């Protein structure tokens, strides 16, 4: 369900997020993206996996180009 919207990006729906980014000093910075949001991400970003015939892409928040509202 991730159609190509341009040669540079794909659209996907956020299924889950982690607790945030941990800095070297141990402080955790919360993520800005939330489950349920639609995002645009780079065509070659993240790691793709397939579970029960569904494809998922694991991304770092830095790989997200935009949140679609």
Backbone as a ProteinNet text record, in pm:
[ID]
protein_1_A
[PRIMARY]
XXXXXXXXXXXXXXXXXXXXXXXXXXXXXXXXXXXXXXXXXXXXXXXXXXXXXXXXXXXXXXXXXXXXX
[TERTIARY]
80.8	0	84.2	203	288.8	313	221.3	240.2	353.5	420.4	524.3	455.8	493.5	434.5	528.5	653.5	751.8	871.6	968.3	1087.2	1166.3	1146	1223	1156.1	1023.7	962.1	845.5	817.7	706.1	619	492.1	402.1	372.8	371	337.8	266.8	208.8	138.9	225.4	240.9	319.5	238.1	295.8	230.2	268.2	395.9	445	571	600	722.9	790	918.5	993.6	981.6	1061.8	1055.5	1123.4	1209.3	1278.4	1425	1496.9	1640.3	1715.4	1810.5	1891.6	2022.8	2046.3	2169	2284.7	2406.8	2525	2520.3	2455.3	2447	2333.7	2261.5	2155.9	2016.7	2006.7	1876.2	1802.2	1671.2	1589	1507.5	1520.5	1445.2	1323.9	1200.8	1081.4	1070	1008.1	987	870.1	872.6	764.4	655.6	687.7	589.5	512	383.3	295.4	228.6	192.9	122.2	-5.8	-32.5	-151.2	-124.9	-14.9	17	68.4	39.8	93.8	218.5	321.9	451.5	504.2	594.2	669.4	812.8	869.7	1007.7	1081.7	1212.2	1295.8	1282.7	1289.7	1274.9	1371.4	1491.4	1593.2	1618.7	1526.9	1543.2	1499.1	1555.5	1510.6	1544.8	1488.3	1506.7	1369.7	1352.2	1224.9	1222.7	1107.8	1087.3	946	923.5	792	747.9	627.4	571.3	429.3	398.4	264	215.8	298.7	268.1	242.9	278.6	269.6	411	432.9	563.9	568.5	677.5	700.1	837	850.4	978.2	1013.9	1130.6	1180.8	1263.8	1228.7	1295.5	1347.2	1452.6	1491.7	1407.7	1378	1297.2	1363.5	1495.5	1567.7	1538.7	1490.2	1459.2	1322.4	1241.1	1108.3	1120.3	1067.5	1075.8	961.7	843.6	727.5	621.6	536.5	416	299.9	218.9	106.1	-15.2	-71.7	-190.8	-315.3
-121.2	0	126.3	121.3	239	281	358.1	396.7	496.7	489.2	586.5	717.3	827.4	956.4	1039.6	1002.6	1065.6	972.3	1004.4	920.8	931.4	1037.7	1058.1	1003.9	979	943.6	847.8	783.8	692.2	743.2	704.3	738.7	611.3	621.8	507.9	553.6	458.8	486.8	437.4	520.8	483.3	382.5	265.8	159.6	168.9	193.2	200	285.4	340.6	417.9	372.7	399.1	367.1	478.4	469.4	567.5	698.8	698.2	820.5	794.9	903.3	895.2	917.3	830.1	844.4	913.8	1026	1102.1	1038.4	1080.9	1026.6	1047.1	1155.8	1182.3	1104.5	1020.4	937.6	998.6	1124.4	1190.5	1135	1111	1058.7	1173.7	1191.8	1293.1	1223.7	1262	1197.3	1219	1123.5	1134.2	1228	1292.1	1382.8	1312.5	1199.6	1124.6	1030.8	1010.2	929.1	818.3	707.7	600.8	655.3	607	648.9	760.3	833.4	941.9	885.2	958.1	922	1004.6	939.3	1005.2	984.2	1071.9	1056.6	1026.1	923.6	886.9	853.3	859.9	836.1	695	684.3	557.1	450	488.8	392.8	398.4	458.2	472	345.7	324.9	220	79.6	-15.1	-157.8	-220.8	-291.7	-354.9	-496.7	-534.1	-673	-713.9	-843.6	-896.2	-989	-964.7	-1047.4	-1084.3	-1213.8	-1259.9	-1193.2	-1190.2	-1132.9	-982.1	-912.8	-766.7	-710.8	-602.8	-540.1	-422.3	-413.7	-305.5	-244.9	-116.7	-48.3	10.6	-24.7	33.1	155.2	270.4	396.4	465.4	542	641.4	765.3	842.8	962.3	1058.5	1058.2	1145.2	1109.6	988.1	945.3	993.2	1048.1	1096.6	1234.1	1247.8	1373.7	1468.6	1412.7	1496.4	1413.2	1479.7	1418.7	1473.8	1385.9	1425.9	1450.2	1570.2	1600.2	1607.1
0	0	0	-55.2	-57.1	-201	-259.8	-399.5	-416.3	-529.1	-560	-596.6	-528.7	-562.5	-647.5	-649.5	-737.2	-741.4	-821.8	-825.6	-696.2	-619	-497.5	-371.7	-372.3	-246.4	-256.2	-143.9	-127.4	-13.9	-15	93.9	171.5	304	387.5	512.3	583.5	708.8	824.7	925.9	1043.7	1124.8	1148.4	1225.2	1372.8	1400.3	1538.3	1542.7	1659.7	1679.7	1808.7	1816.6	1937.7	2039.5	2144.4	2253.3	2218.6	2117.4	2077.4	2053.4	2025.6	1999.6	2129.9	2161.1	2281.6	2245.9	2310.5	2288.2	2364.9	2334.9	2402.4	2553	2598.5	2742	2809.9	2733	2789.2	2780.9	2743.4	2732.1	2610	2626.1	2517.8	2457.9	2327.2	2254.3	2191.9	2231.1	2175.1	2024.3	1956.1	1812.9	1783.8	1667.8	1630.8	1551.2	1491	1412.1	1505	1472.7	1557.7	1475.5	1540.7	1470.3	1405.5	1284.5	1210.8	1110.5	1127.4	1034.9	902.7	794.4	663.3	640.9	591.6	574	433	393	268.4	308.7	246.7	278	149.8	156.6	39.9	-14.2	-144.1	-214.7	-164.2	-127	-83.5	66.8	142.9	287.9	360.4	477.1	566.8	522.4	596.8	570.8	551.5	440.8	411.6	465.8	525.4	567.1	527.9	517.5	483.1	596	649.3	756	715.1	710.7	672.5	544.5	442.7	311.2	312.1	419.7	424.1	427.9	353	350.8	447.8	523.2	618.4	591.6	623.7	610.3	745.9	798	922	886.2	946.8	914.7	1039.4	1023.4	1123.9	1095.6	1197.8	1177.8	1079.7	1074.7	980.6	834.3	808	672.1	624.2	715.6	680.7	618.1	495.8	422.6	460	490.3	522	590.8	668.3	724.7	642.4	586.6	501.6	590.4	580.1	661.6	578.4
[MASK]
+++++++++++++++++++++++++++++++++++++++++++++++++++++++++++++++++++++

